[in-house]
mmCIF file with all atom_site columns, C-alpha atoms in Angstrom:
data_model
loop_
_atom_site.group_PDB
_atom_site.id
_atom_site.type_symbol
_atom_site.label_atom_id
_atom_site.label_alt_id
_atom_site.label_comp_id
_atom_site.label_asym_id
_atom_site.label_entity_id
_atom_site.label_seq_id
_atom_site.pdbx_PDB_ins_code
_atom_site.Cartn_x
_atom_site.Cartn_y
_atom_site.Cartn_z
_atom_site.occupancy
_atom_site.B_iso_or_equiv
_atom_site.pdbx_formal_charge
_atom_site.auth_seq_id
_atom_site.auth_comp_id
_atom_site.auth_asym_id
_atom_site.auth_atom_id
_atom_site.pdbx_PDB_model_num
ATOM 1   C CA . MET S 1 1   ? 111.931 30.960 25.034 1.00 47.00 ? 1   MET S CA 1
ATOM 2   C CA . PRO S 1 2   ? 112.447 31.330 21.281 1.00 55.00 ? 2   PRO S CA 1
ATOM 3   C CA . TRP S 1 3   ? 114.345 34.397 20.101 1.00 47.00 ? 3   TRP S CA 1
ATOM 4   C CA . THR S 1 4   ? 111.290 36.032 18.466 1.00 48.00 ? 4   THR S CA 1
ATOM 5   C CA . SER S 1 5   ? 109.219 35.664 21.628 1.00 48.00 ? 5   SER S CA 1
ATOM 6   C CA . PHE S 1 6   ? 112.088 37.140 23.648 1.00 40.00 ? 6   PHE S CA 1
ATOM 7   C CA . CYS S 1 7   ? 112.267 40.129 21.277 1.00 40.00 ? 7   CYS S CA 1
ATOM 8   C CA . ILE S 1 8   ? 108.502 40.679 21.468 1.00 46.00 ? 8   ILE S CA 1
ATOM 9   C CA . VAL S 1 9   ? 108.583 40.607 25.293 1.00 41.00 ? 9   VAL S CA 1
ATOM 10  C CA . ARG S 1 10  ? 111.539 43.040 25.364 1.00 49.00 ? 10  ARG S CA 1
ATOM 11  C CA . ALA S 1 11  ? 109.744 45.380 22.960 1.00 43.00 ? 11  ALA S CA 1
ATOM 12  C CA . ALA S 1 12  ? 106.567 45.281 25.071 1.00 44.00 ? 12  ALA S CA 1
ATOM 13  C CA . VAL S 1 13  ? 108.535 46.065 28.237 1.00 42.00 ? 13  VAL S CA 1
ATOM 14  C CA . PHE S 1 14  ? 110.309 48.942 26.492 1.00 43.00 ? 14  PHE S CA 1
ATOM 15  C CA . LEU S 1 15  ? 107.077 50.418 25.104 1.00 42.00 ? 15  LEU S CA 1
ATOM 16  C CA . GLY S 1 16  ? 105.410 50.058 28.503 1.00 44.00 ? 16  GLY S CA 1
ATOM 17  C CA . SER S 1 17  ? 108.317 51.948 30.077 1.00 40.00 ? 17  SER S CA 1
ATOM 18  C CA . VAL S 1 18  ? 108.031 54.705 27.493 1.00 38.00 ? 18  VAL S CA 1
ATOM 19  C CA . ALA S 1 19  ? 104.278 54.971 28.144 1.00 40.00 ? 19  ALA S CA 1
ATOM 20  C CA . VAL S 1 20  ? 104.819 55.252 31.912 1.00 39.00 ? 20  VAL S CA 1
ATOM 21  C CA . ALA S 1 21  ? 107.572 57.845 31.468 1.00 41.00 ? 21  ALA S CA 1
ATOM 22  C CA . GLY S 1 22  ? 105.324 59.790 29.092 1.00 42.00 ? 22  GLY S CA 1
ATOM 23  C CA . ALA S 1 23  ? 102.489 59.749 31.607 1.00 41.00 ? 23  ALA S CA 1
ATOM 24  C CA . LEU S 1 24  ? 104.822 61.064 34.310 1.00 45.00 ? 24  LEU S CA 1
ATOM 25  C CA . ASP S 1 25  ? 106.094 63.798 32.009 1.00 52.00 ? 25  ASP S CA 1
ATOM 26  C CA . ALA S 1 26  ? 102.520 64.706 31.079 1.00 54.00 ? 26  ALA S CA 1
ATOM 27  C CA . GLY S 1 27  ? 101.852 66.219 34.505 1.00 64.00 ? 27  GLY S CA 1
ATOM 28  C CA . GLU S 1 28  ? 101.558 63.287 36.906 1.00 83.00 ? 28  GLU S CA 1
ATOM 29  C CA . PRO S 1 29  ? 102.060 64.877 40.344 1.00 88.00 ? 29  PRO S CA 1
ATOM 30  C CA . ARG S 1 30  ? 105.234 63.898 42.161 1.00 94.00 ? 30  ARG S CA 1
ATOM 31  C CA . TRP S 1 31  ? 105.105 62.227 45.563 1.00 98.00 ? 31  TRP S CA 1
ATOM 32  C CA . VAL S 1 32  ? 106.839 63.842 48.555 1.00 98.00 ? 32  VAL S CA 1
ATOM 33  C CA . GLU S 1 33  ? 107.103 63.083 52.272 1.00 97.00 ? 33  GLU S CA 1
ATOM 34  C CA . TYR S 1 34  ? 106.200 65.072 55.366 1.00 97.00 ? 34  TYR S CA 1
ATOM 35  C CA . GLY S 1 35  ? 109.118 66.259 57.539 1.00 97.00 ? 35  GLY S CA 1
ATOM 36  C CA . PRO S 1 36  ? 111.729 65.467 58.566 1.00 97.00 ? 36  PRO S CA 1
ATOM 37  C CA . ALA S 1 37  ? 112.310 64.917 54.824 1.00 97.00 ? 37  ALA S CA 1
ATOM 38  C CA . VAL S 1 38  ? 113.423 68.138 53.134 1.00 98.00 ? 38  VAL S CA 1
ATOM 39  C CA . VAL S 1 39  ? 111.624 69.146 49.941 1.00 97.00 ? 39  VAL S CA 1
ATOM 40  C CA . THR S 1 40  ? 112.266 71.818 47.332 1.00 98.00 ? 40  THR S CA 1
ATOM 41  C CA . LEU S 1 41  ? 109.242 73.503 45.766 1.00 97.00 ? 41  LEU S CA 1
ATOM 42  C CA . SER S 1 42  ? 108.939 76.289 43.241 1.00 97.00 ? 42  SER S CA 1
ATOM 43  C CA . GLY S 1 43  ? 106.069 78.594 42.418 1.00 97.00 ? 43  GLY S CA 1
ATOM 44  C CA . ARG S 1 44  ? 104.666 82.089 42.893 1.00 97.00 ? 44  ARG S CA 1
ATOM 45  C CA . LEU S 1 45  ? 104.665 83.646 46.365 1.00 96.00 ? 45  LEU S CA 1
ATOM 46  C CA . VAL S 1 46  ? 101.373 85.369 47.170 1.00 95.00 ? 46  VAL S CA 1
ATOM 47  C CA . ALA S 1 47  ? 99.689  86.846 50.226 1.00 93.00 ? 47  ALA S CA 1
ATOM 48  C CA . LYS S 1 48  ? 96.064  86.049 50.929 1.00 90.00 ? 48  LYS S CA 1
ATOM 49  C CA . GLU S 1 49  ? 93.771  87.311 53.671 1.00 79.00 ? 49  GLU S CA 1
ATOM 50  C CA . PHE S 1 50  ? 91.777  84.846 55.792 1.00 76.00 ? 50  PHE S CA 1
ATOM 51  C CA . PHE S 1 51  ? 89.451  85.159 58.748 1.00 82.00 ? 51  PHE S CA 1
ATOM 52  C CA . GLY S 1 52  ? 91.129  84.759 62.127 1.00 81.00 ? 52  GLY S CA 1
ATOM 53  C CA . PRO S 1 53  ? 90.030  84.553 65.751 1.00 84.00 ? 53  PRO S CA 1
ATOM 54  C CA . PRO S 1 54  ? 87.711  84.353 67.442 1.00 84.00 ? 54  PRO S CA 1
ATOM 55  C CA . GLY S 1 55  ? 85.460  82.566 64.934 1.00 77.00 ? 55  GLY S CA 1
ATOM 56  C CA . TYR S 1 56  ? 87.685  82.005 61.872 1.00 82.00 ? 56  TYR S CA 1
ATOM 57  C CA . GLY S 1 57  ? 84.883  83.044 59.529 1.00 79.00 ? 57  GLY S CA 1
ATOM 58  C CA . GLU S 1 58  ? 81.865  82.046 61.615 1.00 85.00 ? 58  GLU S CA 1
ATOM 59  C CA . ALA S 1 59  ? 81.305  85.671 62.630 1.00 82.00 ? 59  ALA S CA 1
ATOM 60  C CA . PRO S 1 60  ? 82.876  87.725 59.812 1.00 87.00 ? 60  PRO S CA 1
ATOM 61  C CA . GLU S 1 61  ? 81.799  91.058 61.296 1.00 87.00 ? 61  GLU S CA 1
ATOM 62  C CA . THR S 1 62  ? 83.837  90.466 64.486 1.00 82.00 ? 62  THR S CA 1
ATOM 63  C CA . ASP S 1 63  ? 86.552  88.047 63.348 1.00 84.00 ? 63  ASP S CA 1
ATOM 64  C CA . SER S 1 64  ? 90.045  89.395 62.924 1.00 82.00 ? 64  SER S CA 1
ATOM 65  C CA . ARG S 1 65  ? 91.892  89.023 59.639 1.00 80.00 ? 65  ARG S CA 1
ATOM 66  C CA . GLU S 1 66  ? 95.128  87.104 59.097 1.00 85.00 ? 66  GLU S CA 1
ATOM 67  C CA . VAL S 1 67  ? 97.407  87.364 56.093 1.00 85.00 ? 67  VAL S CA 1
ATOM 68  C CA . ALA S 1 68  ? 99.034  84.089 55.084 1.00 89.00 ? 68  ALA S CA 1
ATOM 69  C CA . ARG S 1 69  ? 101.912 83.755 52.658 1.00 93.00 ? 69  ARG S CA 1
ATOM 70  C CA . LEU S 1 70  ? 101.201 80.994 50.179 1.00 95.00 ? 70  LEU S CA 1
ATOM 71  C CA . LEU S 1 71  ? 103.321 79.339 47.539 1.00 97.00 ? 71  LEU S CA 1
ATOM 72  C CA . VAL S 1 72  ? 101.202 78.573 44.489 1.00 98.00 ? 72  VAL S CA 1
ATOM 73  C CA . ILE S 1 73  ? 103.326 75.700 43.263 1.00 96.00 ? 73  ILE S CA 1
ATOM 74  C CA . ASP S 1 74  ? 104.239 75.169 39.633 1.00 96.00 ? 74  ASP S CA 1
ATOM 75  C CA . GLU S 1 75  ? 103.164 71.522 39.538 1.00 95.00 ? 75  GLU S CA 1
ATOM 76  C CA . PRO S 1 76  ? 100.644 69.788 41.827 1.00 96.00 ? 76  PRO S CA 1
ATOM 77  C CA . LEU S 1 77  ? 102.064 67.233 44.224 1.00 96.00 ? 77  LEU S CA 1
ATOM 78  C CA . HIS S 1 78  ? 100.966 64.347 46.421 1.00 98.00 ? 78  HIS S CA 1
ATOM 79  C CA . VAL S 1 79  ? 102.116 63.859 50.019 1.00 98.00 ? 79  VAL S CA 1
ATOM 80  C CA . ARG S 1 80  ? 102.435 60.374 51.508 1.00 98.00 ? 80  ARG S CA 1
ATOM 81  C CA . ALA S 1 81  ? 100.742 59.742 54.839 1.00 97.00 ? 81  ALA S CA 1
ATOM 82  C CA . ASP S 1 82  ? 102.961 59.264 57.877 1.00 97.00 ? 82  ASP S CA 1
ATOM 83  C CA . HIS S 1 83  ? 101.123 56.669 59.934 1.00 96.00 ? 83  HIS S CA 1
ATOM 84  C CA . GLU S 1 84  ? 103.482 57.225 62.881 1.00 95.00 ? 84  GLU S CA 1
ATOM 85  C CA . SER S 1 85  ? 102.297 60.830 63.225 1.00 96.00 ? 85  SER S CA 1
ATOM 86  C CA . ASP S 1 86  ? 99.079  62.194 64.688 1.00 95.00 ? 86  ASP S CA 1
ATOM 87  C CA . ILE S 1 87  ? 99.327  65.394 62.622 1.00 96.00 ? 87  ILE S CA 1
ATOM 88  C CA . ASN S 1 88  ? 100.642 64.015 59.316 1.00 97.00 ? 88  ASN S CA 1
ATOM 89  C CA . SER S 1 89  ? 98.617  60.816 59.153 1.00 96.00 ? 89  SER S CA 1
ATOM 90  C CA . LEU S 1 90  ? 96.572  61.717 56.064 1.00 96.00 ? 90  LEU S CA 1
ATOM 91  C CA . GLU S 1 91  ? 97.690  61.426 52.457 1.00 97.00 ? 91  GLU S CA 1
ATOM 92  C CA . GLN S 1 92  ? 97.219  64.609 50.452 1.00 97.00 ? 92  GLN S CA 1
ATOM 93  C CA . ARG S 1 93  ? 96.697  64.593 46.678 1.00 97.00 ? 93  ARG S CA 1
ATOM 94  C CA . ASN S 1 94  ? 96.926  67.280 44.016 1.00 97.00 ? 94  ASN S CA 1
ATOM 95  C CA . VAL S 1 95  ? 98.185  69.956 46.391 1.00 97.00 ? 95  VAL S CA 1
ATOM 96  C CA . ARG S 1 96  ? 98.513  73.284 44.584 1.00 97.00 ? 96  ARG S CA 1
ATOM 97  C CA . GLU S 1 97  ? 99.047  75.737 47.471 1.00 97.00 ? 97  GLU S CA 1
ATOM 98  C CA . VAL S 1 98  ? 101.358 75.525 50.455 1.00 98.00 ? 98  VAL S CA 1
ATOM 99  C CA . GLN S 1 99  ? 101.310 77.971 53.372 1.00 96.00 ? 99  GLN S CA 1
ATOM 100 C CA . LEU S 1 100 ? 104.754 79.218 54.398 1.00 96.00 ? 100 LEU S CA 1
ATOM 101 C CA . VAL S 1 101 ? 105.889 79.167 58.017 1.00 95.00 ? 101 VAL S CA 1
ATOM 102 C CA . TRP S 1 102 ? 108.597 81.777 57.760 1.00 88.00 ? 102 TRP S CA 1
ATOM 103 C CA . SER S 1 103 ? 109.670 84.567 60.083 1.00 81.00 ? 103 SER S CA 1
ATOM 104 C CA . GLN S 1 104 ? 111.095 86.942 57.440 1.00 80.00 ? 104 GLN S CA 1
ATOM 105 C CA . LYS S 1 105 ? 109.307 89.779 55.660 1.00 77.00 ? 105 LYS S CA 1
ATOM 106 C CA . ALA S 1 106 ? 108.128 88.684 52.217 1.00 73.00 ? 106 ALA S CA 1
ATOM 107 C CA . GLY S 1 107 ? 107.797 92.180 50.716 1.00 81.00 ? 107 GLY S CA 1
ATOM 108 C CA . PRO S 1 108 ? 110.170 92.123 47.739 1.00 87.00 ? 108 PRO S CA 1
ATOM 109 C CA . LEU S 1 109 ? 109.395 88.468 46.954 1.00 93.00 ? 109 LEU S CA 1
ATOM 110 C CA . LEU S 1 110 ? 105.590 88.784 46.850 1.00 93.00 ? 110 LEU S CA 1
ATOM 111 C CA . GLY S 1 111 ? 104.219 88.119 43.390 1.00 93.00 ? 111 GLY S CA 1
ATOM 112 C CA . ARG S 1 112 ? 107.514 86.635 42.208 1.00 95.00 ? 112 ARG S CA 1
ATOM 113 C CA . ARG S 1 113 ? 108.501 83.076 41.369 1.00 97.00 ? 113 ARG S CA 1
ATOM 114 C CA . VAL S 1 114 ? 110.611 81.583 44.134 1.00 97.00 ? 114 VAL S CA 1
ATOM 115 C CA . ARG S 1 115 ? 112.204 78.305 45.178 1.00 97.00 ? 115 ARG S CA 1
ATOM 116 C CA . VAL S 1 116 ? 111.490 77.148 48.730 1.00 97.00 ? 116 VAL S CA 1
ATOM 117 C CA . ARG S 1 117 ? 113.355 74.454 50.641 1.00 98.00 ? 117 ARG S CA 1
ATOM 118 C CA . GLY S 1 118 ? 111.926 73.137 53.893 1.00 98.00 ? 118 GLY S CA 1
ATOM 119 C CA . THR S 1 119 ? 109.892 70.484 55.681 1.00 98.00 ? 119 THR S CA 1
ATOM 120 C CA . LEU S 1 120 ? 106.191 69.809 55.192 1.00 98.00 ? 120 LEU S CA 1
ATOM 121 C CA . PHE S 1 121 ? 103.436 69.263 57.735 1.00 97.00 ? 121 PHE S CA 1
ATOM 122 C CA . ALA S 1 122 ? 99.661  69.077 57.622 1.00 97.00 ? 122 ALA S CA 1
ATOM 123 C CA . GLY S 1 123 ? 97.530  72.004 58.693 1.00 94.00 ? 123 GLY S CA 1
ATOM 124 C CA . HIS S 1 124 ? 95.958  71.403 62.096 1.00 94.00 ? 124 HIS S CA 1
ATOM 125 C CA . THR S 1 125 ? 95.036  74.756 63.712 1.00 88.00 ? 125 THR S CA 1
ATOM 126 C CA . GLY S 1 126 ? 92.827  77.695 62.814 1.00 82.00 ? 126 GLY S CA 1
ATOM 127 C CA . HIS S 1 127 ? 95.935  79.643 61.790 1.00 85.00 ? 127 HIS S CA 1
ATOM 128 C CA . HIS S 1 128 ? 96.727  77.020 59.139 1.00 90.00 ? 128 HIS S CA 1
ATOM 129 C CA . HIS S 1 129 ? 94.647  78.241 56.221 1.00 86.00 ? 129 HIS S CA 1
ATOM 130 C CA . VAL S 1 130 ? 95.447  75.503 53.691 1.00 94.00 ? 130 VAL S CA 1
ATOM 131 C CA . ASP S 1 131 ? 95.941  71.768 54.133 1.00 96.00 ? 131 ASP S CA 1
ATOM 132 C CA . LEU S 1 132 ? 99.728  71.732 53.688 1.00 98.00 ? 132 LEU S CA 1
ATOM 133 C CA . LEU S 1 133 ? 102.394 73.955 55.238 1.00 96.00 ? 133 LEU S CA 1
ATOM 134 C CA . VAL S 1 134 ? 106.159 74.193 54.843 1.00 97.00 ? 134 VAL S CA 1
ATOM 135 C CA . ILE S 1 135 ? 108.626 75.297 57.510 1.00 97.00 ? 135 ILE S CA 1
ATOM 136 C CA . VAL S 1 136 ? 110.952 77.368 55.353 1.00 96.00 ? 136 VAL S CA 1
ATOM 137 C CA . ALA S 1 137 ? 114.693 76.781 55.649 1.00 96.00 ? 137 ALA S CA 1
ATOM 138 C CA . LEU S 1 138 ? 115.588 78.675 52.461 1.00 95.00 ? 138 LEU S CA 1
ATOM 139 C CA . ILE S 1 139 ? 113.747 80.850 49.980 1.00 95.00 ? 139 ILE S CA 1
ATOM 140 C CA . GLU S 1 140 ? 115.280 82.370 46.866 1.00 95.00 ? 140 GLU S CA 1
ATOM 141 C CA . PRO S 1 141 ? 113.930 84.286 43.884 1.00 95.00 ? 141 PRO S CA 1
ATOM 142 C CA . LEU S 1 142 ? 113.805 82.541 40.497 1.00 95.00 ? 142 LEU S CA 1
ATOM 143 C CA . GLU S 1 143 ? 113.246 85.663 38.384 1.00 81.00 ? 143 GLU S CA 1
#
């Protein structure tokens, strides 16, 4: 390959790399895995009320209410499907809310930005009010 052709190819590869990096920096959601992989997410911790048993919204006048703690994440993310799992077998794209599975009281953290570390799984019962949940190992305030 002549030197000028080599330089043109190198320049094209470099510019293509810059374009891809720019697209990723411009808000392309990151890919994560379901558990057992551990992920770290950041966002605002909120509480939201949902219908509960017996009808989970089919009979609002008699259904109980459940309060779920949600992390409204800073940047949307994608979750890769786990084809070995019955529960986590579907890919999820552009996830913006994650329900926390966490036994502690959220009181002082509600409404604040937090960082959460834990393992992800797909919602699969009536008590799972969004499509993606995280079993919380650690939560800490960011502000």
